[in-house]
Short mmCIF file of C-alpha atoms and ligand atoms in Angstrom, two decimals:
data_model
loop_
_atom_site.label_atom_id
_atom_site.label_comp_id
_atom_site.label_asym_id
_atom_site.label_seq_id
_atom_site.Cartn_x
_atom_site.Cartn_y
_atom_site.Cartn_z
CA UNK A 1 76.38 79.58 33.13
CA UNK A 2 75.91 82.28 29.81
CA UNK A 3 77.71 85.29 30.10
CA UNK A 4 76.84 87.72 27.40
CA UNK A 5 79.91 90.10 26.49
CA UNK A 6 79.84 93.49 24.45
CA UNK A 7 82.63 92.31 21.56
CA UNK A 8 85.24 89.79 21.06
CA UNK A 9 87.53 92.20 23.09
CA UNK A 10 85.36 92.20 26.25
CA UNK A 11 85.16 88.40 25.71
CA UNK A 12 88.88 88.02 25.75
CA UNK A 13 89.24 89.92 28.69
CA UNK A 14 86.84 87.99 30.84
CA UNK A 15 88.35 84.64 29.64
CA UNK A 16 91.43 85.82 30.60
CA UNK A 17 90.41 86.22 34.15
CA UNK A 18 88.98 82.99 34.19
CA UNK A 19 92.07 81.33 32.97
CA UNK A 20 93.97 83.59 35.77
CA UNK A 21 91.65 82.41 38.90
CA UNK A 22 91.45 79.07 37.76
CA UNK A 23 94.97 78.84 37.42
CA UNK A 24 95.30 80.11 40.67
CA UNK A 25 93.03 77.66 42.44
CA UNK A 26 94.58 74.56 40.81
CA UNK A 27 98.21 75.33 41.44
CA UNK A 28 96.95 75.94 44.84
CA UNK A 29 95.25 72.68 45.24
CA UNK A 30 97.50 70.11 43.16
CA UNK A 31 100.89 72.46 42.18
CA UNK A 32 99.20 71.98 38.89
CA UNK A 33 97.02 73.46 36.30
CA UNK A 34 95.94 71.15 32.88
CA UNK A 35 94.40 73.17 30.31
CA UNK A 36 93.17 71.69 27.04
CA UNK A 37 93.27 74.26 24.46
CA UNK A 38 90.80 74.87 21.08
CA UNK A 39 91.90 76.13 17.70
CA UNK A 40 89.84 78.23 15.02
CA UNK A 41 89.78 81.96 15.40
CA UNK A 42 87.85 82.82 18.11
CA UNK A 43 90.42 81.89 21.14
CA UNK A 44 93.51 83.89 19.33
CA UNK A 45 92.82 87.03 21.43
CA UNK A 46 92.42 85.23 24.38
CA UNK A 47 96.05 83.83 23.70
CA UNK A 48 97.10 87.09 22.77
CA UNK A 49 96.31 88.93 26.17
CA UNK A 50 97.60 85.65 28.40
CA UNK A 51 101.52 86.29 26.72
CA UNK A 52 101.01 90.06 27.14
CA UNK A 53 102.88 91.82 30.13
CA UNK A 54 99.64 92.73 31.42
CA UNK A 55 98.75 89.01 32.09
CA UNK A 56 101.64 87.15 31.67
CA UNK A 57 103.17 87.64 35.10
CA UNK A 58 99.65 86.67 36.41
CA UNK A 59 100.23 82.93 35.63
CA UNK A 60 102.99 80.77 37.51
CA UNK A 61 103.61 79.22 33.97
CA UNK A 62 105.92 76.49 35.40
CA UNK A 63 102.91 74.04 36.47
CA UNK A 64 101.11 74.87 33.74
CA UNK A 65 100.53 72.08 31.89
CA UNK A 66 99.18 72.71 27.59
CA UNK A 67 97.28 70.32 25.98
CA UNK A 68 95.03 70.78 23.04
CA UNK A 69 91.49 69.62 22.61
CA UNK A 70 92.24 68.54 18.88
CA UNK A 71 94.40 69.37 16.06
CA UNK A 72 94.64 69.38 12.81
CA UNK A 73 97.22 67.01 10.48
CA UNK A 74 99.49 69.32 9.29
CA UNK A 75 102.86 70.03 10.62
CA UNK A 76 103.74 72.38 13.65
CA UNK A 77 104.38 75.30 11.59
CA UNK A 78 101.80 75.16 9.22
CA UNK A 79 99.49 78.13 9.25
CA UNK A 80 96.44 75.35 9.76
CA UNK A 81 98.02 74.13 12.81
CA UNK A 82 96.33 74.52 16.42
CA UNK A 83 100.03 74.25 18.09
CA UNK A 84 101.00 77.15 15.98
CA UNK A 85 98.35 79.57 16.80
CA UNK A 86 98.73 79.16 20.54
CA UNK A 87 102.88 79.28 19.76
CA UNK A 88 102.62 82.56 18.18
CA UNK A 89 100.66 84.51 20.59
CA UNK A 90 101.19 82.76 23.87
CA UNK A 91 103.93 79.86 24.42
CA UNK A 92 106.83 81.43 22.24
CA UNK A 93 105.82 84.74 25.01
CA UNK A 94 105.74 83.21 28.58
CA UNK A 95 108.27 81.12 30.27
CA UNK A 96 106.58 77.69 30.10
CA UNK A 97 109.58 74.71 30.22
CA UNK A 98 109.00 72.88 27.48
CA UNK A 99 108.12 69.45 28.88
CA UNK A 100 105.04 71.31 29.56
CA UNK A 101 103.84 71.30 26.39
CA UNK A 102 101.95 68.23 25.45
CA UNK A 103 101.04 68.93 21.88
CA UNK A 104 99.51 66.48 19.68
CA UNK A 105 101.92 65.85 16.63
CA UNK A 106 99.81 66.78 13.38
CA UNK A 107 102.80 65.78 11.15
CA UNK A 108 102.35 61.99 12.08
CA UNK A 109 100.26 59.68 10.48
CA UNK A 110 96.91 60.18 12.21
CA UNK A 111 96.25 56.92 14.47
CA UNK A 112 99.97 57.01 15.63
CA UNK A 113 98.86 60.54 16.23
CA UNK A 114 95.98 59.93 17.61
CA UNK A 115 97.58 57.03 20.17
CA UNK A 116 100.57 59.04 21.01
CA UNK A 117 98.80 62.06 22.09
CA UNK A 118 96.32 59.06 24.37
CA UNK A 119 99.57 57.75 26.03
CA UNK A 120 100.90 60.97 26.51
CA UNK A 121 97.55 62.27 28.94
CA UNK A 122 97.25 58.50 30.38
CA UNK A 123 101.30 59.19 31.69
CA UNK A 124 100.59 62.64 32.77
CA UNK A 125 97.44 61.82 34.68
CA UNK A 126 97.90 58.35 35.52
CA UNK A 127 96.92 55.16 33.77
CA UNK A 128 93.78 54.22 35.32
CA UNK A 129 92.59 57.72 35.68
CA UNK A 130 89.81 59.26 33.50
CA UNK A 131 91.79 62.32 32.61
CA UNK A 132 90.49 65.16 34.79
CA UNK A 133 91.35 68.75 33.38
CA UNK A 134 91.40 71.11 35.45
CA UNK A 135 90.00 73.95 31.81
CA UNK A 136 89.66 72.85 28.79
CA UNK A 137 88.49 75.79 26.38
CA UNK A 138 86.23 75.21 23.05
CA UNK A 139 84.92 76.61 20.63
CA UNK A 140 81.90 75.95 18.03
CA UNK A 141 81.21 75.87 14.64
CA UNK A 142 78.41 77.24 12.25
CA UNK A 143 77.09 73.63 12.26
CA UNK A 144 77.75 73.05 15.75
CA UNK A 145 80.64 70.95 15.98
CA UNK A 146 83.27 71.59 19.28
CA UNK A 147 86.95 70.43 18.86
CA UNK A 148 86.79 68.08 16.11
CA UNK A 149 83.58 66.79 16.78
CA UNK A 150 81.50 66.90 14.02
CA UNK A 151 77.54 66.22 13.67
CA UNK A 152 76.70 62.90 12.84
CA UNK A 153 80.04 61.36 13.25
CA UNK A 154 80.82 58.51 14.65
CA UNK A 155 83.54 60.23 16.87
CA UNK A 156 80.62 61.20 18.81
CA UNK A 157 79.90 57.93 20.18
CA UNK A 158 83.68 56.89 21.56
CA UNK A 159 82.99 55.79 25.16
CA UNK A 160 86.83 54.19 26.17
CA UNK A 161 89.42 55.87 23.88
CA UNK A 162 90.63 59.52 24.94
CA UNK A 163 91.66 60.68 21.34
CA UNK A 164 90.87 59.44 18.27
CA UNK A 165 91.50 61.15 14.30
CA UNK A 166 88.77 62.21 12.44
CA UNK A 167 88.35 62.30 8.52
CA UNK A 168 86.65 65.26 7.28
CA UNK A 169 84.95 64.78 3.92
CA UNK A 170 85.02 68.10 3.64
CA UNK A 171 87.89 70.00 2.92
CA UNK A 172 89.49 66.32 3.36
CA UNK A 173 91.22 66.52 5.88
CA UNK A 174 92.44 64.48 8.76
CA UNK A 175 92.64 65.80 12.47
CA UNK A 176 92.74 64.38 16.00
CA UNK A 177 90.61 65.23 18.29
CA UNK A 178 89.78 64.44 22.50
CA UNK A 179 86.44 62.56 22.86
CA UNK A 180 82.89 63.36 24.50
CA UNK A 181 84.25 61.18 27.50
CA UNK A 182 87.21 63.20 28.27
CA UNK A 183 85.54 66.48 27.70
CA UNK A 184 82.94 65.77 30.18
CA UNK A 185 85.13 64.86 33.14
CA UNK A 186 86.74 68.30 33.32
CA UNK A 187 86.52 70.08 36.11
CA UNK A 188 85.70 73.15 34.05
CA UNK A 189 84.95 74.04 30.82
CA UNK A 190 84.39 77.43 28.90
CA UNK A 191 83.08 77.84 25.76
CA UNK A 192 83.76 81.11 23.37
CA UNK A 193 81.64 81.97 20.86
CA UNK A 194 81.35 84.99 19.00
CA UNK A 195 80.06 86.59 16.06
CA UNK A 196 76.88 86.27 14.04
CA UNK A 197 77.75 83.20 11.56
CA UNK A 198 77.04 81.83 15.23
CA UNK A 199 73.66 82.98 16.18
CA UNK A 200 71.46 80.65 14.48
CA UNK A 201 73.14 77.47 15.94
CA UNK A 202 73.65 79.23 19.25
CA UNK A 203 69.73 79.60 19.29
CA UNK A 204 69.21 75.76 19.29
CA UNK A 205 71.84 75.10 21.40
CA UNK A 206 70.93 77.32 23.86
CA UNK A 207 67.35 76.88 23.37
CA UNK A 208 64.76 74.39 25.18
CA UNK A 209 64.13 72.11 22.92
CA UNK A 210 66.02 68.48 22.50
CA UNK A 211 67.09 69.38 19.02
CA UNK A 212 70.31 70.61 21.19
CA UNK A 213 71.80 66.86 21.39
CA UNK A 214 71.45 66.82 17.64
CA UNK A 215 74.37 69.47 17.97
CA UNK A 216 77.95 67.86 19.52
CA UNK A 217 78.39 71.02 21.08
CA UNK A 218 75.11 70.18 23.00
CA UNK A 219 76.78 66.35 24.15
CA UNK A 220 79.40 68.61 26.17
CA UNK A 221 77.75 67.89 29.49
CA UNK A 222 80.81 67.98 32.22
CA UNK A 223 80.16 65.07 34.61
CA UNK A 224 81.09 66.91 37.82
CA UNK A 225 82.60 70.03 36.52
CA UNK A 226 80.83 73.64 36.24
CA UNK A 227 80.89 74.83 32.32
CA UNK A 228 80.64 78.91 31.42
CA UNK A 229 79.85 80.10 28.14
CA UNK A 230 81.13 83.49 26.83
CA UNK A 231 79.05 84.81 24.05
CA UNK A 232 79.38 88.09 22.52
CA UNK A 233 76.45 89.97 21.62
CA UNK A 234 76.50 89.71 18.48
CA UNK A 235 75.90 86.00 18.59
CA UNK A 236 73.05 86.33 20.96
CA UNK A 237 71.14 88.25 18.73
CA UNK A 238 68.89 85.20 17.46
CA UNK A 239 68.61 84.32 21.66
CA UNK A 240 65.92 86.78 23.46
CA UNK A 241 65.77 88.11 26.97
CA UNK A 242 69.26 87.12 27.04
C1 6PG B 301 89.53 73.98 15.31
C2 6PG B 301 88.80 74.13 16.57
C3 6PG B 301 87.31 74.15 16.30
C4 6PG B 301 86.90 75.60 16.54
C5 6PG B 301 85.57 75.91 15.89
C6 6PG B 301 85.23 77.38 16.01
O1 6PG B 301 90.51 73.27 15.25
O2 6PG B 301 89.12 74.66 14.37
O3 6PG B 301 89.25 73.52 17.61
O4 6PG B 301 86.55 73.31 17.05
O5 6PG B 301 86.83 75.83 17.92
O6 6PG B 301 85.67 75.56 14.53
O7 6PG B 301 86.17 78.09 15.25
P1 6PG B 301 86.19 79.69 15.23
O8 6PG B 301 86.61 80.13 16.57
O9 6PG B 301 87.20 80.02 14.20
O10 6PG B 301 84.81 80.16 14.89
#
């Protein structure tokens, strides 16, 4: 499902709702809600609104459970960091207890990273479980990428481990990020893209054509879940009749 938003702002607003209902209906169904959360710039406002007093009494924060679709390796209070971001405008706002925060440790050496954060989901939903999230909320790149999947990496073809760390040639850097496999078996995911640095990707990945599984962004296929994207207008602009 495409939504098409006005601005950023409008964007926010409607993710926010969708974080509220679906947090609704999954501490209705299982007294718990697992969320998987993205970095970059895009999600901030979202975060923003969620700790505000008009939404944070919404949310029955106490079976909510944070995780984060991939991070980068820096420390927690680096300005880089994923955990940070979400800190700032959200988790240092609502009353979350803090063994509900299951961030993955950037400051470690990236496999122990990257196998600590694995153990941590396989003990919070069960060893032989494929993780199911109940949200898990992405972003994309200029070039495509979601969490830190990035085109024509080899991350993209992990079929058994849940997270894994990721070298970036470019700026060289490591991060950890949650695989295609884990991604897909969410219940729901939403994407949030805005601004025009994202149009011309957004037009492939959108489009008809197959050139959209070229894109990792276009390999998020939930197996059984429903997936919404949120796209302002601005970033539609390459898209017609949309
Ligand atoms: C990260 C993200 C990454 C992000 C995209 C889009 O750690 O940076 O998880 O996947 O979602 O790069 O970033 P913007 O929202 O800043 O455009």
């Amino acid at each position: 499902m495409i939504e098409v938003l006005p601005d950023l702002e409008a964007l926010s607003l409607r993710a926010a709702s969708i974080f509220v209902s679906a947090s609704k209906n999954s501490i209705a169904a299982k007294k718990r809600f697992a969320v998987a959360i993205s970095g970059g710039s895009t999600p901030r406002r979202l975060y923003t609104l969620l700790g505000s007093e008009a939404y944070r009494d919404q949310v029955d924060w106490q079976h909510v459970h944070f995780f984060w679709a991939d991070e980068r390796c820096v420390p927690k209070d680096d300005e880089a960091s994923n955990f940070r971001i979400a800190f700032d405008a959200l988790l240092s706002k609502i009353a979350l207890p803090q063994e509900n925060i299951h961030r993955i440790k950037g400051e470690e050496a990236p496999d122990k990273a990257a196998r600590d954060y694995e153990e941590e989901i396989r003990r919070f939903f069960g060893e032989s479980e494929r993780p199911g999230f109940d949200l898990i909320i992405l972003g994309m790149g200029e070039d495509g990428h979601t969490a830190s999947l990035f085109p024509g990496s080899k991350s993209l073809e992990e079929t058994v481990k849940l997270a894994i760390p990721v070298y970036l040639e470019k700026p060289g850097k490591n991060r950890i990020t949650l695989t295609l496999p884990v991604l897909n078996s969410a219940d729901q995911i939403l994407f949030l893209v805005a601004g025009p640095s994202k149009a011309a990707v957004l037009s492939e990945v959108l489009g008809e054509g197959e050139k959209k599984k070229g894109f990792p962004v276009g390999l998020v296929r939930p197996d059984h879940g429903s997936m919404i994207w949120l796209i302002d207008q601005e970033a539609v602009r390459k898209l017609g009749g949309l």
